[in-house]
Amino acid sequence: ETGVTQSPTHLIKTRGQQVTLRCSSQSGHNTVSWYQQALGQGPQFIFQYYREEENGRGNFPPRFSGLQFPNYSSELNVNALELDDSALYLCASSSGTGVYNEQFFGPGTRLTVL
Amino acid sequence: AQSVAQPEDQVNVAEGNPLTVKCTYSVSGNPYLFWYVQYPNRGLQFLLKYITGDNLVKGSYGFEAEFNKSQTSFHLKKPSALVSDSALYFCAVRDRYDYKLSFGAGTTVTVRA
């Protein structure tokens, strides 16, 4: 069974640029959630995709957007990067959206915005 | 709105001693509670969860947690800590109708040899 993978591992961008982060879900999982973990804080929910549709969204502006593909892999896109976007971005996959569907996390992408 | 509080930023214990990491929660309806551990430069690893049933939940690596509804707490425990347990621990909650996990700020555990 292949676990959740994310790419790239690290990324450095400058303010105003755009970035795309990628996530491959665990085999058999159709749901992907994205979280932002700022330094010294717990992860904050960005949004969730279920069967290629956005299933819910946290308190993040529209410049944070996403996609889920037919193979259930996912992308997180962030436009007009700001310094405060510097964080560890975590992707989690699950076999559904219910409470019994445990979320399995990837290793994360460390984004630094200069 | 659901939320989690981890009142201690850091917990320091000697190897072989009991370890407790505290968590309290706020949620409407029945809570679904989770503990995750994060090692440096790594993602989150699942330790255990409470959905329903016995208040004492046993998880990975010898960890357990006790759900206390009256105190709205879900403290993580390990009877005998190891140096390798040194890491960042997160408590998380969700309710039945919400899809997202809400995390606490985390507690750094240091186990000294």
mmCIF file of C-alpha atoms in Angstrom, chain A:
data_model
loop_
_atom_site.group_PDB
_atom_site.id
_atom_site.type_symbol
_atom_site.label_atom_id
_atom_site.label_comp_id
_atom_site.label_asym_id
_atom_site.label_seq_id
_atom_site.Cartn_x
_atom_site.Cartn_y
_atom_site.Cartn_z
ATOM 1 C CA GLU A 1 0.000 0.000 0.000
ATOM 2 C CA THR A 2 1.491 3.325 -1.083
ATOM 3 C CA GLY A 3 1.255 6.160 1.408
ATOM 4 C CA VAL A 4 0.503 9.824 0.809
ATOM 5 C CA THR A 5 3.253 11.610 -1.096
ATOM 6 C CA GLN A 6 3.783 15.319 -1.681
ATOM 7 C CA SER A 7 5.996 17.319 -4.012
ATOM 8 C CA PRO A 8 8.122 19.281 -3.909
ATOM 9 C CA THR A 9 9.662 18.851 -0.465
ATOM 10 C CA HIS A 10 10.830 22.434 -0.234
ATOM 11 C CA LEU A 11 10.058 25.519 -2.274
ATOM 12 C CA ILE A 12 11.232 29.116 -2.185
ATOM 13 C CA LYS A 13 9.180 31.836 -3.864
ATOM 14 C CA THR A 14 9.053 35.606 -3.793
ATOM 15 C CA ARG A 15 6.105 37.733 -2.806
ATOM 16 C CA GLY A 16 3.527 38.080 -5.574
ATOM 17 C CA GLN A 17 4.443 34.838 -7.327
ATOM 18 C CA GLN A 18 2.196 31.832 -7.777
ATOM 19 C CA VAL A 19 2.879 28.291 -6.554
ATOM 20 C CA THR A 20 1.461 24.815 -7.158
ATOM 21 C CA LEU A 21 1.852 22.020 -4.638
ATOM 22 C CA ARG A 22 1.045 18.404 -5.445
ATOM 23 C CA CYS A 23 -0.301 15.480 -3.481
ATOM 24 C CA SER A 24 -0.767 11.833 -4.387
ATOM 25 C CA SER A 25 -3.340 10.169 -2.196
ATOM 26 C CA GLN A 26 -2.999 6.768 -0.638
ATOM 27 C CA SER A 27 -4.210 3.878 -2.788
ATOM 28 C CA GLY A 28 -7.984 3.482 -2.542
ATOM 29 C CA HIS A 29 -8.590 6.954 -1.093
ATOM 30 C CA ASN A 30 -10.999 9.348 -2.825
ATOM 31 C CA THR A 31 -10.806 12.306 -0.454
ATOM 32 C CA VAL A 32 -7.976 14.807 -0.050
ATOM 33 C CA SER A 33 -7.725 17.560 2.549
ATOM 34 C CA TRP A 34 -5.150 20.347 2.625
ATOM 35 C CA TYR A 35 -3.826 22.016 5.770
ATOM 36 C CA GLN A 36 -1.469 24.934 6.405
ATOM 37 C CA GLN A 37 0.872 24.648 9.385
ATOM 38 C CA ALA A 38 2.609 27.910 10.234
ATOM 39 C CA LEU A 39 5.699 27.784 12.411
ATOM 40 C CA GLY A 40 4.809 26.998 16.009
ATOM 41 C CA GLN A 41 1.137 26.399 15.275
ATOM 42 C CA GLY A 42 -1.173 23.510 14.654
ATOM 43 C CA PRO A 43 -2.397 22.693 11.154
ATOM 44 C CA GLN A 44 -5.242 24.859 9.846
ATOM 45 C CA PHE A 45 -7.785 23.399 7.425
ATOM 46 C CA ILE A 46 -7.718 24.952 3.939
ATOM 47 C CA PHE A 47 -10.170 22.821 1.951
ATOM 48 C CA GLN A 48 -11.204 19.291 1.120
ATOM 49 C CA TYR A 49 -11.845 17.567 -2.204
ATOM 50 C CA TYR A 50 -14.111 14.561 -2.559
ATOM 51 C CA ARG A 51 -14.455 12.831 -5.915
ATOM 52 C CA GLU A 52 -13.043 15.859 -7.775
ATOM 53 C CA GLU A 53 -15.369 18.417 -6.142
ATOM 54 C CA GLU A 54 -14.557 20.894 -3.369
ATOM 55 C CA ASN A 55 -16.361 19.544 -0.328
ATOM 56 C CA GLY A 56 -15.670 22.300 2.160
ATOM 57 C CA ARG A 57 -13.396 25.217 2.834
ATOM 58 C CA GLY A 58 -11.731 26.806 5.826
ATOM 59 C CA ASN A 59 -11.075 30.476 6.459
ATOM 60 C CA PHE A 60 -8.668 31.050 3.576
ATOM 61 C CA PRO A 61 -8.987 33.658 0.797
ATOM 62 C CA PRO A 62 -9.891 32.744 -2.805
ATOM 63 C CA ARG A 63 -6.275 33.011 -3.913
ATOM 64 C CA PHE A 64 -5.961 29.553 -2.335
ATOM 65 C CA SER A 65 -7.495 27.148 -4.838
ATOM 66 C CA GLY A 66 -7.307 23.482 -5.606
ATOM 67 C CA LEU A 67 -8.021 20.652 -7.952
ATOM 68 C CA GLN A 68 -8.568 16.948 -7.652
ATOM 69 C CA PHE A 69 -7.949 14.674 -10.610
ATOM 70 C CA PRO A 70 -9.701 11.449 -11.681
ATOM 71 C CA ASN A 71 -6.960 9.402 -10.009
ATOM 72 C CA TYR A 72 -7.742 11.391 -6.806
ATOM 73 C CA SER A 73 -4.382 13.143 -6.713
ATOM 74 C CA SER A 74 -4.658 16.828 -5.902
ATOM 75 C CA GLU A 75 -3.072 20.223 -6.363
ATOM 76 C CA LEU A 76 -3.042 23.268 -4.136
ATOM 77 C CA ASN A 77 -2.512 26.563 -5.938
ATOM 78 C CA VAL A 78 -1.701 29.803 -4.213
ATOM 79 C CA ASN A 79 -1.711 33.066 -6.186
ATOM 80 C CA ALA A 80 -0.195 36.421 -5.249
ATOM 81 C CA LEU A 81 1.971 34.938 -2.529
ATOM 82 C CA GLU A 82 2.355 36.870 0.703
ATOM 83 C CA LEU A 83 5.061 36.568 3.344
ATOM 84 C CA ASP A 84 2.534 35.030 5.759
ATOM 85 C CA ASP A 85 1.989 32.148 3.334
ATOM 86 C CA SER A 86 5.330 30.732 4.464
ATOM 87 C CA ALA A 87 4.396 27.452 6.132
ATOM 88 C CA LEU A 88 4.387 23.690 5.934
ATOM 89 C CA TYR A 89 1.537 22.565 3.678
ATOM 90 C CA LEU A 90 0.138 19.170 4.550
ATOM 91 C CA CYS A 91 -2.037 16.958 2.442
ATOM 92 C CA ALA A 92 -4.154 14.205 3.975
ATOM 93 C CA SER A 93 -6.098 11.496 2.190
ATOM 94 C CA SER A 94 -8.943 9.322 3.400
ATOM 95 C CA SER A 95 -11.362 6.767 1.991
ATOM 96 C CA GLY A 96 -14.330 9.076 2.551
ATOM 97 C CA THR A 97 -15.500 12.136 4.405
ATOM 98 C CA GLY A 98 -17.117 10.494 7.427
ATOM 99 C CA VAL A 99 -15.761 10.505 10.960
ATOM 100 C CA TYR A 100 -14.720 6.857 10.676
ATOM 101 C CA ASN A 101 -12.548 7.671 7.666
ATOM 102 C CA GLU A 102 -9.160 8.339 9.177
ATOM 103 C CA GLN A 103 -6.983 10.961 7.497
ATOM 104 C CA PHE A 104 -3.473 9.873 6.566
ATOM 105 C CA PHE A 105 -0.989 12.712 6.213
ATOM 106 C CA GLY A 106 1.846 13.186 3.788
ATOM 107 C CA PRO A 107 5.263 14.561 4.780
ATOM 108 C CA GLY A 108 4.376 18.084 3.689
ATOM 109 C CA THR A 109 5.834 20.780 1.456
ATOM 110 C CA ARG A 110 7.798 23.547 3.150
ATOM 111 C CA LEU A 111 7.047 26.833 1.376
ATOM 112 C CA THR A 112 9.191 29.890 2.057
ATOM 113 C CA VAL A 113 8.057 33.240 0.663
ATOM 114 C CA LEU A 114 10.714 35.958 0.526
#
